[in-house]
Amino acid sequence: MIRAARAAPSAERRPATAVVLPGSGSDDVFVRSAFAGPLRDAGIALVAPAPRRGRDVVAGYRAALDAALDRTDGPLLVGGVSLGAHVAVRWAARTGLAEGRVAGLLLALPAWGGDPADAPAALAARLTAAQVRGGGLAAAAGAARSGAPAWLADELARAWAAHGDGLADARDAAAAEPGPSPADLEGLDVPAGLVGLTGDAVHPLAEARRWAGLLPRAVLETSTLDAFGADPAVLGRAAVSGWRRAQGR
C-alpha cells in the first residue's frame, strides 16, 4: 500500500486513538466491553474492528490497522487480545514503526510466539473448528459448556454465533498464524502494557512473561481469570495502566 509521506510524531505527542483487535472467535463487541471504558477514562478513542468471516480474519485485522493509519493523524496505540495481540505486534514491527506512528502497545493474553505448533490456544482453535464441521455451532458451544466457566461459555456462544458458518475457517486460520518472533518483540522500542491472567490455561501467564522480557519497554500487569469473568474491563484497565507505567522506561 502506498501512502503519502508523513513526519514522524514527536515522542511527546499523546495518542488520541487506539486500535484494538479481537481474539480468535471473538469480536468487536467483546473488545468494546473490555477496552472502551478504560480508554475513554484515559481520553483515548477506541477503534474496535469487526472481524472478517472465515479465512480472511487475519487479513482483515491487518487491513483495519492500515486503514486506521491512513485516516488518523498523529500516533496510534495498537494492540489486541490473544490472536489480535499477535497480529498487532507483527504489524507494528513491519508497518507501524516504519511509518513512525506507533505510540505504544496494548497487549492482552498472548498465546504463543513464532510457530503455533502445540500451543494450548492453537489446539483449542483446531478443536473448535473440527467440532463446528462435525456437528455445527450448537454442538461446539455445548462442548465448550462442559469444560468452561458459565460466563466464558456464554461469551463464546454469543461471539461464535456472530461468526456463523465462517467460524471453523476462522479458527483454523488463527491456529496457523505465526506469533511474533523474538526479533519482532525486541525491535518494538515503544511503551507496552501487557496483561496476563493466572488460571488461564489457554493463554499461559508464562507466555505473557516471555513477551514482557523481550519487549524493551513493557510493563506486565496480572489479574485472575475469575476477576476477568466478573468484569471484562479488567483487561483494558490493566493494559492502559501498564502502558502508562511503561512510558517512564
JSON list of N, CA, C and O in Angstrom, two decimals, residues 24-25 141 144 148 151-161 167 171:
[
{"chain": "A", "resi": 24, "resn": "SER", "atom": "N", "xyz": [-9.22, -14.81, 18.50]},
{"chain": "A", "resi": 24, "resn": "SER", "atom": "CA", "xyz": [-9.81, -15.80, 17.60]},
{"chain": "A", "resi": 24, "resn": "SER", "atom": "C", "xyz": [-11.20, -16.21, 18.10]},
{"chain": "A", "resi": 24, "resn": "SER", "atom": "O", "xyz": [-11.36, -16.60, 19.26]},
{"chain": "A", "resi": 25, "resn": "GLY", "atom": "N", "xyz": [-12.18, -16.13, 17.21]},
{"chain": "A", "resi": 25, "resn": "GLY", "atom": "CA", "xyz": [-13.55, -16.49, 17.58]},
{"chain": "A", "resi": 25, "resn": "GLY", "atom": "C", "xyz": [-14.26, -15.44, 18.37]},
{"chain": "A", "resi": 25, "resn": "GLY", "atom": "O", "xyz": [-15.44, -15.60, 18.69]},
{"chain": "A", "resi": 141, "resn": "ALA", "atom": "N", "xyz": [-20.63, -25.13, 20.86]},
{"chain": "A", "resi": 141, "resn": "ALA", "atom": "CA", "xyz": [-20.94, -24.34, 22.05]},
{"chain": "A", "resi": 141, "resn": "ALA", "atom": "C", "xyz": [-21.28, -25.24, 23.23]},
{"chain": "A", "resi": 141, "resn": "ALA", "atom": "O", "xyz": [-20.89, -24.97, 24.38]},
{"chain": "A", "resi": 144, "resn": "ALA", "atom": "N", "xyz": [-18.13, -26.58, 24.71]},
{"chain": "A", "resi": 144, "resn": "ALA", "atom": "CA", "xyz": [-17.44, -25.56, 25.50]},
{"chain": "A", "resi": 144, "resn": "ALA", "atom": "C", "xyz": [-18.04, -25.44, 26.89]},
{"chain": "A", "resi": 144, "resn": "ALA", "atom": "O", "xyz": [-17.33, -25.22, 27.88]},
{"chain": "A", "resi": 148, "resn": "ALA", "atom": "N", "xyz": [-15.84, -25.19, 30.63]},
{"chain": "A", "resi": 148, "resn": "ALA", "atom": "CA", "xyz": [-15.51, -23.78, 30.84]},
{"chain": "A", "resi": 148, "resn": "ALA", "atom": "C", "xyz": [-16.46, -23.18, 31.87]},
{"chain": "A", "resi": 148, "resn": "ALA", "atom": "O", "xyz": [-17.58, -23.65, 32.04]},
{"chain": "A", "resi": 151, "resn": "TRP", "atom": "N", "xyz": [-19.72, -18.10, 32.53]},
{"chain": "A", "resi": 151, "resn": "TRP", "atom": "CA", "xyz": [-19.60, -16.79, 31.88]},
{"chain": "A", "resi": 151, "resn": "TRP", "atom": "C", "xyz": [-18.81, -16.89, 30.58]},
{"chain": "A", "resi": 151, "resn": "TRP", "atom": "O", "xyz": [-19.13, -16.23, 29.59]},
{"chain": "A", "resi": 152, "resn": "LEU", "atom": "N", "xyz": [-17.77, -17.75, 30.59]},
{"chain": "A", "resi": 152, "resn": "LEU", "atom": "CA", "xyz": [-16.95, -17.90, 29.38]},
{"chain": "A", "resi": 152, "resn": "LEU", "atom": "C", "xyz": [-17.73, -18.64, 28.30]},
{"chain": "A", "resi": 152, "resn": "LEU", "atom": "O", "xyz": [-17.69, -18.27, 27.12]},
{"chain": "A", "resi": 153, "resn": "ALA", "atom": "N", "xyz": [-18.44, -19.69, 28.69]},
{"chain": "A", "resi": 153, "resn": "ALA", "atom": "CA", "xyz": [-19.24, -20.43, 27.72]},
{"chain": "A", "resi": 153, "resn": "ALA", "atom": "C", "xyz": [-20.29, -19.53, 27.08]},
{"chain": "A", "resi": 153, "resn": "ALA", "atom": "O", "xyz": [-20.55, -19.60, 25.87]},
{"chain": "A", "resi": 154, "resn": "ASP", "atom": "N", "xyz": [-20.91, -18.67, 27.88]},
{"chain": "A", "resi": 154, "resn": "ASP", "atom": "CA", "xyz": [-21.92, -17.74, 27.35]},
{"chain": "A", "resi": 154, "resn": "ASP", "atom": "C", "xyz": [-21.29, -16.78, 26.35]},
{"chain": "A", "resi": 154, "resn": "ASP", "atom": "O", "xyz": [-21.87, -16.50, 25.28]},
{"chain": "A", "resi": 155, "resn": "GLU", "atom": "N", "xyz": [-20.11, -16.26, 26.68]},
{"chain": "A", "resi": 155, "resn": "GLU", "atom": "CA", "xyz": [-19.44, -15.31, 25.79]},
{"chain": "A", "resi": 155, "resn": "GLU", "atom": "C", "xyz": [-19.01, -16.00, 24.49]},
{"chain": "A", "resi": 155, "resn": "GLU", "atom": "O", "xyz": [-19.17, -15.44, 23.40]},
{"chain": "A", "resi": 156, "resn": "LEU", "atom": "N", "xyz": [-18.50, -17.23, 24.60]},
{"chain": "A", "resi": 156, "resn": "LEU", "atom": "CA", "xyz": [-18.10, -17.95, 23.39]},
{"chain": "A", "resi": 156, "resn": "LEU", "atom": "C", "xyz": [-19.31, -18.22, 22.49]},
{"chain": "A", "resi": 156, "resn": "LEU", "atom": "O", "xyz": [-19.25, -18.03, 21.27]},
{"chain": "A", "resi": 157, "resn": "ALA", "atom": "N", "xyz": [-20.41, -18.65, 23.10]},
{"chain": "A", "resi": 157, "resn": "ALA", "atom": "CA", "xyz": [-21.61, -18.95, 22.30]},
{"chain": "A", "resi": 157, "resn": "ALA", "atom": "C", "xyz": [-22.10, -17.70, 21.58]},
{"chain": "A", "resi": 157, "resn": "ALA", "atom": "O", "xyz": [-22.49, -17.76, 20.41]},
{"chain": "A", "resi": 158, "resn": "ARG", "atom": "N", "xyz": [-22.07, -16.54, 22.26]},
{"chain": "A", "resi": 158, "resn": "ARG", "atom": "CA", "xyz": [-22.51, -15.30, 21.64]},
{"chain": "A", "resi": 158, "resn": "ARG", "atom": "C", "xyz": [-21.61, -14.92, 20.47]},
{"chain": "A", "resi": 158, "resn": "ARG", "atom": "O", "xyz": [-22.08, -14.65, 19.35]},
{"chain": "A", "resi": 159, "resn": "ALA", "atom": "N", "xyz": [-20.29, -14.92, 20.72]},
{"chain": "A", "resi": 159, "resn": "ALA", "atom": "CA", "xyz": [-19.36, -14.49, 19.67]},
{"chain": "A", "resi": 159, "resn": "ALA", "atom": "C", "xyz": [-19.31, -15.49, 18.52]},
{"chain": "A", "resi": 159, "resn": "ALA", "atom": "O", "xyz": [-19.25, -15.10, 17.35]},
{"chain": "A", "resi": 160, "resn": "TRP", "atom": "N", "xyz": [-19.33, -16.79, 18.84]},
{"chain": "A", "resi": 160, "resn": "TRP", "atom": "CA", "xyz": [-19.28, -17.78, 17.77]},
{"chain": "A", "resi": 160, "resn": "TRP", "atom": "C", "xyz": [-20.49, -17.69, 16.86]},
{"chain": "A", "resi": 160, "resn": "TRP", "atom": "O", "xyz": [-20.38, -17.85, 15.65]},
{"chain": "A", "resi": 161, "resn": "ALA", "atom": "N", "xyz": [-21.65, -17.42, 17.44]},
{"chain": "A", "resi": 161, "resn": "ALA", "atom": "CA", "xyz": [-22.86, -17.28, 16.62]},
{"chain": "A", "resi": 161, "resn": "ALA", "atom": "C", "xyz": [-22.70, -16.12, 15.63]},
{"chain": "A", "resi": 161, "resn": "ALA", "atom": "O", "xyz": [-23.18, -16.18, 14.50]},
{"chain": "A", "resi": 167, "resn": "LEU", "atom": "N", "xyz": [-16.97, -19.64, 11.19]},
{"chain": "A", "resi": 167, "resn": "LEU", "atom": "CA", "xyz": [-16.20, -19.84, 12.41]},
{"chain": "A", "resi": 167, "resn": "LEU", "atom": "C", "xyz": [-15.10, -20.89, 12.24]},
{"chain": "A", "resi": 167, "resn": "LEU", "atom": "O", "xyz": [-13.96, -20.68, 12.68]},
{"chain": "A", "resi": 171, "resn": "ARG", "atom": "N", "xyz": [-11.18, -20.12, 12.85]},
{"chain": "A", "resi": 171, "resn": "ARG", "atom": "CA", "xyz": [-10.40, -20.75, 13.92]},
{"chain": "A", "resi": 171, "resn": "ARG", "atom": "C", "xyz": [-9.18, -21.48, 13.35]},
{"chain": "A", "resi": 171, "resn": "ARG", "atom": "O", "xyz": [-8.10, -21.44, 13.94]}
]
